[in-house]
Structures are given as structure tokens and as C-alpha cells.
Amino acid sequence: MSTNELNTTAKELLSIRSMIAELEAEAEALTDKLKAAMVERGTEALQGNGWKATWKNVVSSRFDSKRSRPTMQTYTASTASRPPQPASVWEYERGPHIPADQSKRI
């Protein structure tokens, strides 16, 4: 790709991302209107011609790790990991002196 094509592509991408952000904000505003209508009517669901919207309370139970910390240490092991890098970075880091099968064991 030439520099002009890259600039055009980058500008187009930025424009599309800007449109996406505007549409997400508009969608959030419309969602808030529907939620307000549900609260006003005292219901968890609205239904119309070909659509249904629900907004329900969700109850979740989570493990309290602070409360169980002394006993939890006997059952857990620490591990460290690194997020994967793009293939082009692997190739660059591998270099000519490291075989391909060994470069991915970093």
C-alpha cells in the first residue's frame, strides 16, 4: 500500500470508529428511555410488535476470598503468564540463531 492509501484507510477507520461511538451513545439513550418506561409502569418487561425488552434484577453469589484466605492458601498455586504477542513480533524476536520451534517457549 502506498502512503496515500494508508492515510485514506486510517482516516476512514477513524471516521467509522467515531460513527460507532455516536451510535453506541444513541443506543444507550434509547435503552435508558425503555428502562424509564419500565420503572414508570412497574414492570420488568415491555413488548410491542415484533420486539420484547426485559430489565430484571440479577442476584449473584460470589466467593468471598478474603474470608477464606487462610485455608485457601493450601489449595492454590501461583502461576505467571504473559499475553501472547503478534506473530510478526515472534519472528522478529526469534532471529536467525533460534530455531522456530524454540522461539515460542518464552
Coordinates of N, CA and C in Angstrom, one line a residue:
M1 N 0.8 -1.2 0.0 CA 0.0 0.0 0.0 C 0.9 1.2 0.0
S2 N 0.4 2.2 -0.7 CA 1.2 3.5 -0.8 C 0.8 4.3 0.5
T3 N 1.6 5.3 0.7 CA 1.3 6.2 1.8 C 0.0 6.9 1.7
N4 N -0.4 7.3 0.5 CA -1.8 7.9 0.4 C -2.9 6.9 0.7
E5 N -2.7 5.7 0.2 CA -3.7 4.6 0.5 C -3.8 4.4 2.0
L6 N -2.6 4.3 2.7 CA -2.6 4.1 4.1 C -3.3 5.3 4.9
N7 N -3.0 6.5 4.5 CA -3.7 7.7 5.1 C -5.2 7.6 4.9
T8 N -5.6 7.3 3.7 CA -7.0 7.2 3.4 C -7.7 6.1 4.2
T9 N -7.1 5.0 4.3 CA -7.6 3.9 5.1 C -7.7 4.2 6.6
A10 N -6.6 4.9 7.1 CA -6.6 5.3 8.5 C -7.7 6.3 8.8
K11 N -7.9 7.3 7.9 CA -8.9 8.3 8.1 C -10.3 7.7 8.1
E12 N -10.5 6.7 7.2 CA -11.8 6.0 7.1 C -12.1 5.2 8.3
L13 N -11.0 4.6 8.9 CA -11.2 3.8 10.1 C -11.6 4.7 11.3
L14 N -10.9 5.9 11.4 CA -11.2 6.8 12.4 C -12.6 7.3 12.3
S15 N -13.1 7.6 11.1 CA -14.4 8.1 10.8 C -15.4 7.0 11.2
I16 N -15.2 5.8 10.9 CA -16.1 4.7 11.3 C -16.1 4.5 12.8
R17 N -15.0 4.6 13.4 CA -15.0 4.4 14.9 C -15.7 5.6 15.5
S18 N -15.7 6.8 15.0 CA -16.4 7.9 15.5 C -17.9 7.7 15.4
M19 N -18.3 7.2 14.2 CA -19.7 6.9 14.0 C -20.2 5.8 14.9
I20 N -19.4 4.8 15.2 CA -19.7 3.7 16.1 C -20.0 4.3 17.5
A21 N -19.1 5.2 17.9 CA -19.2 5.8 19.3 C -20.5 6.6 19.4
E22 N -20.8 7.4 18.3 CA -22.1 8.1 18.3 C -23.3 7.2 18.4
L23 N -23.3 6.1 17.6 CA -24.4 5.2 17.6 C -24.5 4.5 18.9
E24 N -23.4 4.1 19.5 CA -23.5 3.5 20.9 C -24.1 4.4 21.9
A25 N -23.8 5.7 21.8 CA -24.3 6.7 22.7 C -25.8 6.8 22.5
E26 N -26.2 6.9 21.2 CA -27.7 6.9 20.9 C -28.4 5.7 21.4
A27 N -27.8 4.5 21.2 CA -28.4 3.3 21.6 C -28.6 3.3 23.1
E28 N -27.6 3.8 23.9 CA -27.6 3.9 25.3 C -28.8 4.8 25.8
A29 N -28.9 5.9 25.1 CA -30.0 6.8 25.4 C -31.4 6.2 25.2
L30 N -31.5 5.4 24.1 CA -32.8 4.8 23.8 C -33.1 3.7 24.9
T31 N -32.0 3.0 25.3 CA -32.1 1.9 26.3 C -32.6 2.6 27.6
D32 N -32.0 3.7 27.9 CA -32.4 4.4 29.2 C -33.9 4.8 29.1
K33 N -34.4 5.2 27.9 CA -35.8 5.6 27.8 C -36.7 4.3 28.1
L34 N -36.3 3.2 27.5 CA -37.1 2.0 27.7 C -37.0 1.6 29.2
K35 N -35.9 1.7 29.9 CA -35.8 1.4 31.3 C -36.7 2.3 32.1
A36 N -36.7 3.6 31.7 CA -37.5 4.5 32.5 C -39.0 4.2 32.3
A37 N -39.4 3.7 31.1 CA -40.8 3.3 30.9 C -41.1 2.1 31.8
M38 N -40.2 1.2 31.9 CA -40.4 0.0 32.7 C -40.6 0.4 34.2
V39 N -39.7 1.3 34.7 CA -39.8 1.8 36.1 C -41.1 2.5 36.3
E40 N -41.5 3.3 35.3 CA -42.8 4.1 35.4 C -44.0 3.2 35.5
R41 N -43.9 2.1 34.7 CA -45.0 1.1 34.7 C -44.9 0.0 35.8
G42 N -43.8 0.0 36.4 CA -43.6 -1.0 37.5 C -43.5 -2.4 37.0
T43 N -42.9 -2.6 35.8 CA -42.7 -3.9 35.2 C -41.3 -4.2 34.8
E44 N -41.0 -5.5 34.6 CA -39.6 -5.9 34.2 C -39.6 -6.2 32.7
A45 N -40.7 -6.0 32.0 CA -40.7 -6.4 30.5 C -41.7 -5.4 29.8
L46 N -41.3 -5.1 28.6 CA -42.1 -4.4 27.7 C -42.2 -5.2 26.4
Q47 N -43.3 -5.1 25.7 CA -43.5 -5.9 24.5 C -44.3 -5.0 23.5
G48 N -43.8 -5.2 22.2 CA -44.5 -4.4 21.1 C -44.7 -5.4 19.9
N49 N -44.8 -4.8 18.8 CA -45.0 -5.5 17.5 C -43.6 -6.0 17.1
G50 N -43.3 -7.3 17.3 CA -42.1 -7.9 16.9 C -40.9 -7.6 17.8
W51 N -41.1 -7.1 19.0 CA -39.9 -6.9 19.9 C -40.4 -7.1 21.3
K52 N -39.4 -7.4 22.2 CA -39.6 -7.5 23.6 C -38.4 -7.1 24.3
A53 N -38.5 -6.3 25.3 CA -37.4 -5.7 26.1 C -37.6 -6.1 27.6
T54 N -36.6 -6.7 28.2 CA -36.6 -7.0 29.6 C -35.5 -6.3 30.4
W55 N -35.8 -6.0 31.6 CA -34.8 -5.4 32.5 C -35.1 -6.0 33.9
K56 N -34.3 -7.0 34.3 CA -34.6 -7.7 35.5 C -33.4 -7.6 36.5
N57 N -33.8 -7.7 37.8 CA -32.8 -7.7 38.8 C -32.0 -9.1 38.8
V58 N -30.7 -9.0 38.9 CA -29.9 -10.3 38.9 C -29.3 -10.4 40.3
V59 N -29.5 -11.6 40.9 CA -28.8 -11.9 42.1 C -27.7 -12.9 41.9
S60 N -26.5 -12.5 42.3 CA -25.3 -13.3 42.1 C -24.7 -13.6 43.4
S61 N -24.1 -14.8 43.5 CA -23.4 -15.2 44.7 C -21.9 -15.4 44.3
R62 N -21.0 -14.7 45.0 CA -19.6 -14.8 44.7 C -18.9 -15.3 45.9
F63 N -17.8 -15.9 45.6 CA -16.9 -16.5 46.6 C -16.2 -15.4 47.3
D64 N -16.2 -15.3 48.7 CA -15.5 -14.3 49.5 C -14.1 -14.8 49.7
S65 N -13.2 -14.3 48.9 CA -11.8 -14.8 49.1 C -11.1 -14.3 50.3
K66 N -11.5 -13.1 50.8 CA -10.8 -12.5 52.0 C -11.2 -13.3 53.2
R67 N -12.4 -13.8 53.3 CA -12.8 -14.6 54.4 C -12.2 -15.9 54.5
S68 N -11.9 -16.5 53.3 CA -11.3 -17.9 53.3 C -9.8 -17.9 53.0
R69 N -9.2 -16.8 53.0 CA -7.7 -16.7 52.7 C -6.8 -17.7 53.4
P70 N -6.9 -17.9 54.7 CA -6.0 -18.8 55.4 C -6.1 -20.2 54.9
T71 N -7.3 -20.7 54.7 CA -7.5 -22.1 54.2 C -7.3 -22.2 52.7
M72 N -7.5 -21.1 52.0 CA -7.3 -21.1 50.5 C -5.8 -21.3 50.1
Q73 N -4.9 -20.9 50.9 CA -3.5 -21.0 50.5 C -3.0 -22.4 50.3
T74 N -3.6 -23.3 51.0 CA -3.2 -24.7 50.9 C -3.7 -25.4 49.6
Y75 N -4.7 -24.7 49.0 CA -5.3 -25.3 47.8 C -5.0 -24.6 46.5
T76 N -4.2 -23.5 46.6 CA -3.9 -22.8 45.4 C -2.4 -22.8 45.1
A77 N -2.0 -22.5 43.9 CA -0.7 -22.4 43.4 C -0.6 -21.1 42.6
S78 N 0.6 -20.5 42.7 CA 0.8 -19.2 41.9 C 1.4 -19.6 40.5
T79 N 0.8 -18.9 39.5 CA 1.4 -19.0 38.2 C 1.5 -17.7 37.6
A80 N 2.5 -17.5 36.7 CA 2.7 -16.3 36.0 C 2.6 -16.6 34.5
S81 N 2.0 -15.6 33.8 CA 1.9 -15.8 32.3 C 2.0 -14.4 31.7
R82 N 2.2 -14.5 30.4 CA 2.4 -13.3 29.6 C 1.4 -13.3 28.5
P83 N 0.7 -12.2 28.1 CA -0.2 -12.2 27.0 C 0.5 -12.5 25.7
P84 N -0.1 -13.3 24.8 CA 0.6 -13.6 23.5 C 0.8 -12.3 22.7
Q85 N 1.9 -12.4 21.9 CA 2.3 -11.3 21.1 C 2.0 -11.7 19.6
P86 N 1.8 -10.7 18.7 CA 1.6 -10.9 17.3 C 2.7 -11.8 16.7
A87 N 2.4 -12.5 15.7 CA 3.3 -13.4 15.0 C 4.5 -12.6 14.5
S88 N 4.3 -11.4 14.0 CA 5.4 -10.7 13.5 C 6.4 -10.3 14.5
V89 N 6.0 -10.1 15.8 CA 6.9 -9.9 16.9 C 7.7 -11.1 17.2
W90 N 7.0 -12.3 17.2 CA 7.7 -13.5 17.4 C 8.8 -13.7 16.4
E91 N 8.5 -13.5 15.2 CA 9.5 -13.7 14.1 C 10.7 -12.8 14.3
Y92 N 10.4 -11.5 14.7 CA 11.5 -10.6 14.9 C 12.3 -11.0 16.1
E93 N 11.7 -11.4 17.2 CA 12.5 -11.8 18.4 C 13.2 -13.1 18.2
R94 N 12.7 -14.0 17.4 CA 13.4 -15.3 17.2 C 14.7 -15.1 16.6
G95 N 14.8 -14.3 15.6 CA 16.1 -14.0 14.9 C 16.6 -15.3 14.2
P96 N 17.7 -15.2 13.5 CA 18.2 -16.3 12.7 C 18.8 -17.4 13.5
H97 N 19.3 -17.1 14.8 CA 20.0 -18.1 15.5 C 19.2 -19.0 16.4
I98 N 17.8 -18.7 16.6 CA 17.0 -19.6 17.4 C 16.0 -20.3 16.5
P99 N 16.0 -21.6 16.6 CA 15.0 -22.4 15.8 C 13.6 -22.0 16.0
A100 N 12.7 -22.1 15.0 CA 11.3 -21.7 15.1 C 10.6 -22.4 16.2
D101 N 10.8 -23.7 16.5 CA 10.1 -24.4 17.5 C 10.5 -24.0 18.9
Q102 N 11.6 -23.4 19.1 CA 12.1 -23.0 20.4 C 11.7 -21.6 20.7
S103 N 11.4 -20.7 19.7 CA 11.1 -19.3 20.0 C 9.8 -19.1 20.7
K104 N 8.8 -20.1 20.6 CA 7.5 -19.9 21.2 C 7.5 -20.4 22.6
R105 N 8.6 -20.8 23.2 CA 8.6 -21.3 24.6 C 9.2 -20.2 25.5
I106 N 8.9 -19.0 25.2 CA 9.4 -17.9 26.0 C 8.6 -17.8 27.3

